[in-house]
Coordinates of C-alpha atoms in Angstrom, one line a residue:
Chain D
X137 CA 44.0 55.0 63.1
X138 CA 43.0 53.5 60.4
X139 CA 39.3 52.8 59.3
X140 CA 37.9 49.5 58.9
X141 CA 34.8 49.7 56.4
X142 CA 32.6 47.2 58.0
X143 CA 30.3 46.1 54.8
X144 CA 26.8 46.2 55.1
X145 CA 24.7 43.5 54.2
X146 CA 21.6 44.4 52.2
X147 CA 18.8 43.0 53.8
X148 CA 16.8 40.1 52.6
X149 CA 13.2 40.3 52.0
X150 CA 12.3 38.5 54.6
X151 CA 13.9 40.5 56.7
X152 CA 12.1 43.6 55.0
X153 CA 8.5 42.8 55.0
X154 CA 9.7 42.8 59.3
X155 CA 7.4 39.9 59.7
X156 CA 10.3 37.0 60.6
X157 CA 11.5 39.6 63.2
X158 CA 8.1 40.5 63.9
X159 CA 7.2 36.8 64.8
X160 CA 10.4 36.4 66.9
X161 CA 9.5 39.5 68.9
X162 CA 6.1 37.3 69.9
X163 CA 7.9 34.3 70.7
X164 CA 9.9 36.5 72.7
X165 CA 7.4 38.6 74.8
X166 CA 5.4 34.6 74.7
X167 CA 8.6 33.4 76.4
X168 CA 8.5 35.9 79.1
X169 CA 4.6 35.9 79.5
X170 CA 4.3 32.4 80.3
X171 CA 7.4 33.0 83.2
X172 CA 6.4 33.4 86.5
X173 CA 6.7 37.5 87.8
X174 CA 8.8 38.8 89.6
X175 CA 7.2 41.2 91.4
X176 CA 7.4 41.6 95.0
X177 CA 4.3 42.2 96.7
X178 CA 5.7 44.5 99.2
X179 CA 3.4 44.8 102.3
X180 CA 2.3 41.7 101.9
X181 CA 6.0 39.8 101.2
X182 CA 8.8 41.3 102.5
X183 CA 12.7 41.3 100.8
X184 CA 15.3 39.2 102.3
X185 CA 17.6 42.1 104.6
X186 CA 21.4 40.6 104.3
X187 CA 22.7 40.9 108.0
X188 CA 25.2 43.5 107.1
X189 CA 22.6 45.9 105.7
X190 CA 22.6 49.7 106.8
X191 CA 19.3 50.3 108.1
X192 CA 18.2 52.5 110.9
X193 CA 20.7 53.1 113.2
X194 CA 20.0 51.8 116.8
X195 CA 21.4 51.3 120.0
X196 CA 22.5 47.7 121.5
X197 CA 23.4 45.8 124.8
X198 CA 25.9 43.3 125.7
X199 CA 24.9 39.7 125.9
X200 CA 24.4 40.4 130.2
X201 CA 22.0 43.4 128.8
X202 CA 23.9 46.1 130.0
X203 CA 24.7 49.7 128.4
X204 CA 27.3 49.9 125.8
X205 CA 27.2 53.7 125.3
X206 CA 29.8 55.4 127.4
X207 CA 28.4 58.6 125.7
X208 CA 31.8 59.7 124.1
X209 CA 29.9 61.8 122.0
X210 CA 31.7 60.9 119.0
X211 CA 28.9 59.7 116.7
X212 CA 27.2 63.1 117.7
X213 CA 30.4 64.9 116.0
X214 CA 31.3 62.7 113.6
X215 CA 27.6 62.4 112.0
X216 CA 27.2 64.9 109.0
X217 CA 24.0 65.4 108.6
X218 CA 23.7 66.3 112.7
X219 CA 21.2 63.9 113.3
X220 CA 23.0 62.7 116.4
X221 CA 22.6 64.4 120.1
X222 CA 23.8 63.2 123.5
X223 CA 23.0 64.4 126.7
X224 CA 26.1 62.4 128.8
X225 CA 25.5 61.6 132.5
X226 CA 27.5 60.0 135.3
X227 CA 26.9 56.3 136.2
X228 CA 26.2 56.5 140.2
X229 CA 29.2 55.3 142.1
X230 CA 27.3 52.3 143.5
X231 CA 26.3 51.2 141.1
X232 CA 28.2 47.9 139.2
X233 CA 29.7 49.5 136.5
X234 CA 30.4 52.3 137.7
X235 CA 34.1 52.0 136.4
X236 CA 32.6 53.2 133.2
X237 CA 31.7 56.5 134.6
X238 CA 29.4 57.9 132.1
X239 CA 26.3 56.7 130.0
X240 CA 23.9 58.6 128.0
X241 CA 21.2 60.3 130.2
X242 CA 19.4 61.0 127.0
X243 CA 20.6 59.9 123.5
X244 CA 18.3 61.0 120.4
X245 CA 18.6 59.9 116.6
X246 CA 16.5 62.1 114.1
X247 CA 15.4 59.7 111.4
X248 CA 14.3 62.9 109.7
X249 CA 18.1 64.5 109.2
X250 CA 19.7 61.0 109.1
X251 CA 21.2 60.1 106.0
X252 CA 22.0 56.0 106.7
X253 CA 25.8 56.7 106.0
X254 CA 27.1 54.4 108.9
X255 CA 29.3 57.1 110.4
X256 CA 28.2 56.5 114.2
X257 CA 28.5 53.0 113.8
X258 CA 31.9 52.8 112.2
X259 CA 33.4 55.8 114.9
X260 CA 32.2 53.9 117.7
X261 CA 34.9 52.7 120.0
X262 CA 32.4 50.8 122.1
X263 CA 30.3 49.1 119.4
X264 CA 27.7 50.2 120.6
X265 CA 25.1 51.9 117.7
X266 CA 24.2 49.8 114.8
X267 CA 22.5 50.4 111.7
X268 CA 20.5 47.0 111.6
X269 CA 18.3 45.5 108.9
X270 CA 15.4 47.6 109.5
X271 CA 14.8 49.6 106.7
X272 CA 11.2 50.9 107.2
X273 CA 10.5 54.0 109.3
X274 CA 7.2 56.0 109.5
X275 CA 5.5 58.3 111.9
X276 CA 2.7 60.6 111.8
X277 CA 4.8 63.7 113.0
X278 CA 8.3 65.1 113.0
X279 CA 8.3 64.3 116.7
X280 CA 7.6 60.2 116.1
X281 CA 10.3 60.1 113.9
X282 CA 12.8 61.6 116.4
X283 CA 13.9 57.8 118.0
X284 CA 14.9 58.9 121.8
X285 CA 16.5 56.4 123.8
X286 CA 14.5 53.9 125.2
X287 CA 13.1 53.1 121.4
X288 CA 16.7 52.7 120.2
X289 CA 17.5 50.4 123.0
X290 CA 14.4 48.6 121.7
X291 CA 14.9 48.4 118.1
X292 CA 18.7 47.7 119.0
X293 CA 18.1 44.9 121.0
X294 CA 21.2 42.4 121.9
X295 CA 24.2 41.9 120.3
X296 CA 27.0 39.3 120.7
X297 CA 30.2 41.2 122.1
X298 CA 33.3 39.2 121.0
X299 CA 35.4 41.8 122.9
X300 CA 33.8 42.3 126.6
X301 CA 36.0 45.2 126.6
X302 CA 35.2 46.8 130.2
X303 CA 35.1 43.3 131.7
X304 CA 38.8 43.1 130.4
X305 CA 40.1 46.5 131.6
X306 CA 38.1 45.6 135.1
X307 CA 39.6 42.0 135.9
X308 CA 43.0 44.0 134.5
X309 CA 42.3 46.8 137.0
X310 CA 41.8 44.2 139.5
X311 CA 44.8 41.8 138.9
X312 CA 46.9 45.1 139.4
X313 CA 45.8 46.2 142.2
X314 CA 45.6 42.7 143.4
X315 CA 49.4 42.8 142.5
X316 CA 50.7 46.0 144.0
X317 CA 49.6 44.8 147.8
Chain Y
X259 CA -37.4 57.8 58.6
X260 CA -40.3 59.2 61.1
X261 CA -42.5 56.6 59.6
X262 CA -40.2 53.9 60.4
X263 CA -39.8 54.7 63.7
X264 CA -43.6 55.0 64.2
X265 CA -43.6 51.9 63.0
X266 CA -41.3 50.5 65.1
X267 CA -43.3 51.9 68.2
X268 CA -46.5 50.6 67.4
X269 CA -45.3 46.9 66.3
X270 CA -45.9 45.0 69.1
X271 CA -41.8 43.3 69.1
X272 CA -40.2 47.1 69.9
X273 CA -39.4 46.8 73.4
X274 CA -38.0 43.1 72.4
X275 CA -35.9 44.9 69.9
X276 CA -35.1 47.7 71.9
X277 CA -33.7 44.9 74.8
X278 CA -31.9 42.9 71.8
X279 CA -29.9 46.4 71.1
X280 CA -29.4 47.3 74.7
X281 CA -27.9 43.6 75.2
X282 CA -25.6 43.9 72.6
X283 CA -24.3 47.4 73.4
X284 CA -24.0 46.1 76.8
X285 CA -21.8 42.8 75.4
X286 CA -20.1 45.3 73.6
X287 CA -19.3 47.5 76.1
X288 CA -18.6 44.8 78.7
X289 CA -16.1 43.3 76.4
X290 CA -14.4 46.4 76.0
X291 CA -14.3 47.0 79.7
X292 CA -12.7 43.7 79.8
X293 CA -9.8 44.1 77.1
X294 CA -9.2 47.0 78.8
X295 CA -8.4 44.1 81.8
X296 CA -6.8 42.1 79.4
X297 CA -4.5 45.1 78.0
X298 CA -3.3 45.5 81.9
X299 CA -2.8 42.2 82.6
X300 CA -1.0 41.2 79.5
X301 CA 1.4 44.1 79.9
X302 CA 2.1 43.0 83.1
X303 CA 2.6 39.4 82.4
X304 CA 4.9 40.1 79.5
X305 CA 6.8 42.4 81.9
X306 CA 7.2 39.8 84.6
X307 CA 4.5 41.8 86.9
X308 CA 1.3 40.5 88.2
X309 CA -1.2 43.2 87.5
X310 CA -4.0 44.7 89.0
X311 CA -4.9 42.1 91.7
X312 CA -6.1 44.8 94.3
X313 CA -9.3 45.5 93.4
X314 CA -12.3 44.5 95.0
X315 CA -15.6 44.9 97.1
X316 CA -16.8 44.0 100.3
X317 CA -19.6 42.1 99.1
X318 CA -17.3 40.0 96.6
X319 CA -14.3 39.7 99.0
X320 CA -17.2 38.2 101.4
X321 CA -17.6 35.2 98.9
X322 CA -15.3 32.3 99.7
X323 CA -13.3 31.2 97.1
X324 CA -14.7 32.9 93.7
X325 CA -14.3 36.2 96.1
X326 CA -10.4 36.0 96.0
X327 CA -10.5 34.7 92.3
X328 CA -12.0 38.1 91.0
X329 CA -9.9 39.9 93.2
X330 CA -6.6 38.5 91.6
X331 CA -7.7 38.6 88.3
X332 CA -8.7 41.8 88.4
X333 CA -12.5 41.1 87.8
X334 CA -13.2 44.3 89.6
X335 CA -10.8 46.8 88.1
X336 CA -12.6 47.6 85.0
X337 CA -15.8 48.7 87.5
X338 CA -13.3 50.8 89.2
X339 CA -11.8 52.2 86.2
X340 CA -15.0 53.5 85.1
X341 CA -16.0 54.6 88.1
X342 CA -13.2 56.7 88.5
X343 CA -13.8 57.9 85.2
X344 CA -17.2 59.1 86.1
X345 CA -16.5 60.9 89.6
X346 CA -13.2 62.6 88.2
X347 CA -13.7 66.2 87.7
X348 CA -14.5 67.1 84.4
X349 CA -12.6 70.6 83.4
X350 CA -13.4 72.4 80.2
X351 CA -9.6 74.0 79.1
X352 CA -10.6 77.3 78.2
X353 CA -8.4 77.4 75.0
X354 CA -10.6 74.7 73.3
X355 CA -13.7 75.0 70.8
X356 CA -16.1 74.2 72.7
X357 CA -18.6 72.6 71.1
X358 CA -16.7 70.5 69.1
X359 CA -14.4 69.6 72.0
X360 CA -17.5 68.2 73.6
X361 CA -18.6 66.6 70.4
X362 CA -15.8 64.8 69.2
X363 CA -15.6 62.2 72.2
X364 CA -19.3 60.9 71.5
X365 CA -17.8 61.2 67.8
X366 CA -15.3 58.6 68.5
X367 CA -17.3 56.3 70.0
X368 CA -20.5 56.2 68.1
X369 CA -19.5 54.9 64.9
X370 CA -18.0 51.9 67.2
X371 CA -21.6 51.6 69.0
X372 CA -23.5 51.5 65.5
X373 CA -21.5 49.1 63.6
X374 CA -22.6 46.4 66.1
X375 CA -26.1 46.9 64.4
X376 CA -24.7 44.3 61.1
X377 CA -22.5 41.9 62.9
X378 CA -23.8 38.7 63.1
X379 CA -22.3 36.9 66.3
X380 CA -23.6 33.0 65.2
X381 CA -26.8 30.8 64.1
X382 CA -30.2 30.2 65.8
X383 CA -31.7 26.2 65.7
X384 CA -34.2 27.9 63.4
X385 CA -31.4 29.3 61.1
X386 CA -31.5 32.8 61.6
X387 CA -28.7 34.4 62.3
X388 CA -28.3 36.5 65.9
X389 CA -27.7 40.3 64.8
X390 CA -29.1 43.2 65.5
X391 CA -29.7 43.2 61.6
X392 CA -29.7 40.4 60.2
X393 CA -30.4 40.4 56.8
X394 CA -28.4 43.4 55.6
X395 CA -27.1 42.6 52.3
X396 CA -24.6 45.5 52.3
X397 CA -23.3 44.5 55.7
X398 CA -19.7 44.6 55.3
X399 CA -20.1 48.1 53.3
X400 CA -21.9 49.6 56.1
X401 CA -19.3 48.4 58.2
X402 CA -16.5 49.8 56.5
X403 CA -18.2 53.0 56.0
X404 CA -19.3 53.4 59.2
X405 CA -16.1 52.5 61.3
X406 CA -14.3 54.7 59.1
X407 CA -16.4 57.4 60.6
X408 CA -14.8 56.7 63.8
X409 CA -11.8 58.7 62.7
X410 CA -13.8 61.8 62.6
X411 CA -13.7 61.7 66.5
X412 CA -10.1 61.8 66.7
X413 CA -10.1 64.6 63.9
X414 CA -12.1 66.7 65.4
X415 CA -10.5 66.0 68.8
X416 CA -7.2 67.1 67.7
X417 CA -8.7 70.3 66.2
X418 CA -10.9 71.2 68.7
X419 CA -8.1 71.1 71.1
X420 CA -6.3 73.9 69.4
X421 CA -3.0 73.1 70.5
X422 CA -0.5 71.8 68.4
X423 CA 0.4 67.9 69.8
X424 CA -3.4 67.3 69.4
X425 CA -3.6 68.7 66.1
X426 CA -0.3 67.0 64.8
X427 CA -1.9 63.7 66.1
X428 CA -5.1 64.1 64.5
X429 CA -3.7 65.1 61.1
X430 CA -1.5 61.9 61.2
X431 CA -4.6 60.0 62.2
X432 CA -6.2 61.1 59.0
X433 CA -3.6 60.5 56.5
X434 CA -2.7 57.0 58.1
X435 CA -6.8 56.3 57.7
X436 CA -7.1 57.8 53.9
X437 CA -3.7 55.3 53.4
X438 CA -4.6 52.2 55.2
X439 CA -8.0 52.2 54.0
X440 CA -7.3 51.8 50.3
X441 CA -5.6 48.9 50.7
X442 CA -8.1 47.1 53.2
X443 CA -11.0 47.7 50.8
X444 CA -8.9 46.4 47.7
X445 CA -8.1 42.8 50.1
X446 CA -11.5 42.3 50.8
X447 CA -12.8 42.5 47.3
X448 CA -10.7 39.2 47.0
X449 CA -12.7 37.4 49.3
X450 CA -16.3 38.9 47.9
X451 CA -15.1 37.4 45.0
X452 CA -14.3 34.0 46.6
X453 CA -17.8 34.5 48.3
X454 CA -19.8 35.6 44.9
X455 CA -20.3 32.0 43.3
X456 CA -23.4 31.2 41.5
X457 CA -26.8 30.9 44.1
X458 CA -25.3 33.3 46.4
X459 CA -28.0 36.1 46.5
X460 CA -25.7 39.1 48.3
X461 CA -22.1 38.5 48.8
X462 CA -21.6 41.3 50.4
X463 CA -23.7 40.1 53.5
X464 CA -21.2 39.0 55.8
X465 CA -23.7 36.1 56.8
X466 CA -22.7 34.7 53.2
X467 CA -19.0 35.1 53.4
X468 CA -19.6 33.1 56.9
X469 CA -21.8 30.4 54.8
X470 CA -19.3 30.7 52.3
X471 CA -16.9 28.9 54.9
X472 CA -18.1 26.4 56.2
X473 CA -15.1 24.1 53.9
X474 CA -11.8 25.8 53.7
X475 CA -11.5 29.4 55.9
X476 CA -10.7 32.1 53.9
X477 CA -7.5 32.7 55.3
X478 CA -6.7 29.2 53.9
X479 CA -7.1 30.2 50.4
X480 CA -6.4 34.3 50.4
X481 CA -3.6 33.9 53.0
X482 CA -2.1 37.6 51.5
X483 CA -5.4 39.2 51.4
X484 CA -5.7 38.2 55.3
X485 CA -2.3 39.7 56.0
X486 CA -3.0 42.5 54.4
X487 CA -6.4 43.5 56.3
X488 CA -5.3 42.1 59.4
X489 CA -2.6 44.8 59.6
X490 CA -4.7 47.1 58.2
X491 CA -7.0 46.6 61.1
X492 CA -4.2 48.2 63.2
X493 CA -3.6 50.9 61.1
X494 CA -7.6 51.6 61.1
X495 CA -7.9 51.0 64.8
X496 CA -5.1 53.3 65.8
X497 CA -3.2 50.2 67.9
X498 CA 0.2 49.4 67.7
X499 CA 2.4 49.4 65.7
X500 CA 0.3 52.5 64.3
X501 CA -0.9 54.5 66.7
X502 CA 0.2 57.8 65.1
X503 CA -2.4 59.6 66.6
X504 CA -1.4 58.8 70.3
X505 CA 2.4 58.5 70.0
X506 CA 3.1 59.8 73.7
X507 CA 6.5 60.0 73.1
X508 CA 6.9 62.5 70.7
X509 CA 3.3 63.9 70.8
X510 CA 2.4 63.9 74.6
X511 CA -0.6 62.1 74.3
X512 CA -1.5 62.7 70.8
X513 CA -5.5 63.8 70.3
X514 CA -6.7 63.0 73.5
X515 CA -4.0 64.9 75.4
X516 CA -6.3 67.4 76.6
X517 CA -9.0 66.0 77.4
X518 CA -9.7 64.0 81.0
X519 CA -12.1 62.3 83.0
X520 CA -15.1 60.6 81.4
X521 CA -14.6 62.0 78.1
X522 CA -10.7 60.4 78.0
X523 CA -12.8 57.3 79.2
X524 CA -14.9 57.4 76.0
X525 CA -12.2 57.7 73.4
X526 CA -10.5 54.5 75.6
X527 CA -13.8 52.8 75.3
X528 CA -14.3 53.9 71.6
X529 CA -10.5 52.4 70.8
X530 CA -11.5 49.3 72.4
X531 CA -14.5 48.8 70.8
X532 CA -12.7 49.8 67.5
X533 CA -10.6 47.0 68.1
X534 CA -13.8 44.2 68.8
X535 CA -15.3 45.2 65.3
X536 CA -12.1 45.0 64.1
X537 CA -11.4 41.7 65.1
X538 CA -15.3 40.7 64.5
X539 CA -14.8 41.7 60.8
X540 CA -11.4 39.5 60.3
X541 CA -13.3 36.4 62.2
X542 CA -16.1 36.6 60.0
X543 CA -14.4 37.2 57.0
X544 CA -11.1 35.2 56.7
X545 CA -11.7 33.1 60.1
X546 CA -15.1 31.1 59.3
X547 CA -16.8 33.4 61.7
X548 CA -19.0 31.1 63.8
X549 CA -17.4 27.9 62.5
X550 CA -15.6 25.7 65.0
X551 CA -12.7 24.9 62.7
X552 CA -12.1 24.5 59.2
X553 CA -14.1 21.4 57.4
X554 CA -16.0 21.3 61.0
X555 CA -18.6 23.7 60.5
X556 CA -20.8 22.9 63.4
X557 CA -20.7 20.2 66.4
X558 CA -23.7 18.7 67.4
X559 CA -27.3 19.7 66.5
X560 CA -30.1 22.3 67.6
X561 CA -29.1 24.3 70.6
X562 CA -25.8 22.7 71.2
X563 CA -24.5 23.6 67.8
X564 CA -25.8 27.6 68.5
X565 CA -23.9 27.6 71.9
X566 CA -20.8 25.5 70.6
X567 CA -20.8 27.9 67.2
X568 CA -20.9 31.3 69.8
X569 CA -18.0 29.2 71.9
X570 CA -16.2 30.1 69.1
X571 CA -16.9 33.2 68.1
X572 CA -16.1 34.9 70.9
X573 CA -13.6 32.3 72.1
X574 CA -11.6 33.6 68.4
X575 CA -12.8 37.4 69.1
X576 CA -10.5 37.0 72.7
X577 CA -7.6 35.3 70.8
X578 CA -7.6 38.4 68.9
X579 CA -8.2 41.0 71.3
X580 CA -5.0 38.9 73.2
X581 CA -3.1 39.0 69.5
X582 CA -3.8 43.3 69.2
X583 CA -2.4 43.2 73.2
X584 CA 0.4 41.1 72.5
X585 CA 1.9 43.0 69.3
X586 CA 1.5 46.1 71.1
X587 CA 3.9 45.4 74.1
X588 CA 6.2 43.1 71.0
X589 CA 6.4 45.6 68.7
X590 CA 7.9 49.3 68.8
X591 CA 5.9 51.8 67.1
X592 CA 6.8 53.1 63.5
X593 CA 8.0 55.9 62.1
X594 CA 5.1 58.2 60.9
X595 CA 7.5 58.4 57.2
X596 CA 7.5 54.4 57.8
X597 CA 3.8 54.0 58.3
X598 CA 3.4 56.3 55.1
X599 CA 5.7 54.5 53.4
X600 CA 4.4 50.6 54.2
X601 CA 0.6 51.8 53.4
X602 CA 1.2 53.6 50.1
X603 CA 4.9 51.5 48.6
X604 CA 4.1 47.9 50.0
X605 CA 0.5 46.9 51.2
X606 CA -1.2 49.1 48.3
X607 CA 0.0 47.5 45.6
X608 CA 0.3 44.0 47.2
X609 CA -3.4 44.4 47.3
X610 CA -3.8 45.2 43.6
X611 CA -1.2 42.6 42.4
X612 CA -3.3 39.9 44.9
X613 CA -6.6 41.4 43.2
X614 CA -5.4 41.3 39.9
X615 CA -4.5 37.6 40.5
X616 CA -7.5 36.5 41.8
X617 CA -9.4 38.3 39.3
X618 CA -7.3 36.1 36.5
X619 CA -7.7 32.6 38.6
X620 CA -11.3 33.2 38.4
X621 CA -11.4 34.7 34.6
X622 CA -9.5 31.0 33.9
X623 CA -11.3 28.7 35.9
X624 CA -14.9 30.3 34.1

């Protein structure tokens, strides 16, 4: 390859007494002086969370406020840092969605193990955990910062639920058997 | 000596002079504090931060508007620096010398404390001049010989540390000193001549180079002698672009690195002040002093023209503490071979060739 002798200009004195370059380094740091900063004062301003952010994973209803979980247990085996545990339980039979069968009698998130990867939320077949725009999570023990069920519901909250998946394979189940007599 | 200070105990105006000392140590002091605030928030401004703007007490917060004003500003911080200072725990390493350890910080900052004594900050209705000491004909060599002493602190600092970033710091803080001090001395002598015309009784007195002034500014007509001391007054007061000594990149935190507490605080003090006598002694002698503006010696008579002439002063003693902030967050810092080689190859003799010329512009003109 051949090599290209790039010529170097001696320097004029101007440019070796540094003062020019010294006076354009002022205007410079001037410049940026007389900008406004940009810090932000965290506790007092908070950043703007894009909707799709990974925050802390939580647990959501559908638009009538009913479970999603069917407690599948996949996020529990899918989640790498273990972080995840289920205890599954039947739905009563009389109750209305009992075609479900199972929700989670007790469903626990250690924010202390979890990593934020997303795992649980992408696995889930019922769209049911989340990792939402809260990015923030403090406690004043290990135990506080183990999230149990009834806080995930609450920092889940309600989601919109394009699919209605159960009331699908219900009115389905119905139509069928509505069918066969 | 002991006579002297008899003297001074039995004349009746000692505790008046006592007070006058104790105010200007204080203004001093207070405006070192400050630049100290004015280093912070410059840095942060230039780095698109805010800066401290935390800081404050009940009592102040409790104030309505003017509470919330020295909050963001920082008014407080300073207080809380040296506060902080003072309660930190104070460990003696046990590799150091001792004594000297202990010595060198008060060192440092004396010289700093006891040049205040000659500089004249402006002009009393009756026509003398407010200093400590006012009618020092010598002023400006006391000055030089005396803030000079301040690099004694860092020298002994570095030594006393015994450990080897310290000492490296405090050797290159003497060298750069011995180099940058030649050439200061040989840029002034331009203006002493400028200042020594016939019916001038002491030009050294640096109220005569002030009353020497009051046309042109003596930047106007030694503009290279001005450039020359001006960066020398870096060099001397170990700020950047030259602060050798410190360097924390390559020499931890140069001569201070192991001390802490209060007697870090004093070396920071003693730097600061460095750099208000430093600034004092460029004002008065290249920037009219006490003179509004060039051709404008004074506005307005009596009282007015002492407050307007201490207006600007100190309002030129902040431009300059701003200018030594500014260049230091502009400006990386120099090679120590660089620093060598800019003292000794480029402002040394540009201070003999300007001294040589102005010694033939006045052998011509008579």
């Amino acid at each position: 390859m051949a090599v290209k002798v790039v010529e170097r200009r001696p320097l004029t004195l101007a440019e070796r007494t540094y003062l020019p370059q010294i006076l354009a380094g002022l205007r410079v740091t001037w410049e940026n002086m007389v900008r406004p900063p940009v810090t932000l004062q965290y506790p007092d301003e908070r950043p703007a969370i894009p909707q799709n952010y990974r925050g802390v994973p939580t647990l959501v209803r559908d638009p009538e406020g009913r479970e999603k979980c069917v407690s599948c247990q996949l996020c529990e085996f899918v989640c790498p840092p273990k972080a995840i545990r289920i205890t599954p339980g039947e739905i009563p039979a009389d109750a209305p969605t009992a075609h479900v069968e199972k929700a989670p009698k007790e469903f626990e998130i250690n924010m202390l193990r979890c990593i934020y990867c997303g795992l649980c939320q992408e696995v889930c077949p019922e769209e049911a955990i989340w990792l939402q725009t809260q990015y923030s999570m403090t406690g004043l023990s290990r135990e506080a910062m183990v999230n149990d069920k009834a806080r995930l519901y609450e920092l889940g909250g309600t989601l919109p639920d394009a699919h209605r998946k159960w009331d699908v394979k219900k009115t389905e189940a119905e139509r069928q058997a509505g069918g066969a007599h | 000596m002991e006579s002297f200070l008899l003297d001074l105990l039995a004349s009746p105006s000692w505790p008046f002079a006592a007070s006058r000392g104790v105010i200007v140590i204080g203004v001093l002091m207070t405006i070192a504090g400050y630049s100290v605030l004015l280093e912070r928030k410059a840095s942060a401004w230039i780095q698109g931060r805010i800066g401290p703007n935390r800081t404050s007490h009940p009592l102040i917060a409790w104030i309505p508007l003017l509470g919330t004003f020295l909050m963001k500003g920082g008014f407080i911080q300073p207080a809380a620096d040296g506060l902080k200072f003072l309660f930190k725990e104070d460990p003696l390493p046990g590799h150091v010398r001792k004594g000297y350890y202990v010595l060198a910080p008060i060192v440092a900052l004396a010289p700093a404390l006891a040049t205040v004594v000659m500089l004249p900050f402006g002009r009393l209705p009756d026509g003398n001049v407010i200093a400590l000491c006012p009618g020092a004909d010598v002023g400006v060599l006391f000055m030089f010989a005396i803030s000079s002493l301040g690099v004694y602190g860092i020298a002994l600092a570095g030594w006393s540390a015994n450990s080897k970033y310290p000492f490296l710091g405090a050797v290159r803080g003497s060298a750069q000193l011995i180099s940058y001090e030649l050439a200061m001395g040989l840029s002034v002598l331009t203006v002493f001549l400028a200042t020594a015309a016939p019916g001038v009784d002491s030009p050294l007195s640096l109220v005569a180079i002030v009353d020497s002034q009051k046309g042109a500014w003596n930047v106007l007509g030694h503009p290279l002698a001005a450039l020359i001391f001006l960066i020398c007054v870096f060099a001397e007061t170990n700020r950047h672009p030259f602060d050798m000594p410190e360097s924390e990149t390559d020499l931890v935190g140069g001569f201070h690195t192991e001390y802490g507490s209060f007697k870090f605080g004093l070396f920071f003090v003693a730097e600061y002040g460095h750099m208000v006598i430093g600034s004092s002694l460029f004002i008065l002698m290249f920037l009219g002093g006490w003179h509004v503006l060039p051709w404008l010696p004074t506005v307005g008579t009596g009282v007015v023209a002492t407050l307007a002439g201490l207006a600007a002063f100190f309002l030129k003693l902040a431009f300059f503490l701003f200018f030594f902030v500014w260049v230091r967050w502009t400006v990386p810092r120099f090679r120590y071979d660089q620093v060598m080689r800019i003292g000794w190859r480029v402002l040394l003799p540009a201070a003999i060739v300007n001294l040589l010329a102005y010694f033939a512009w006045y052998a011509y003109k008579g």
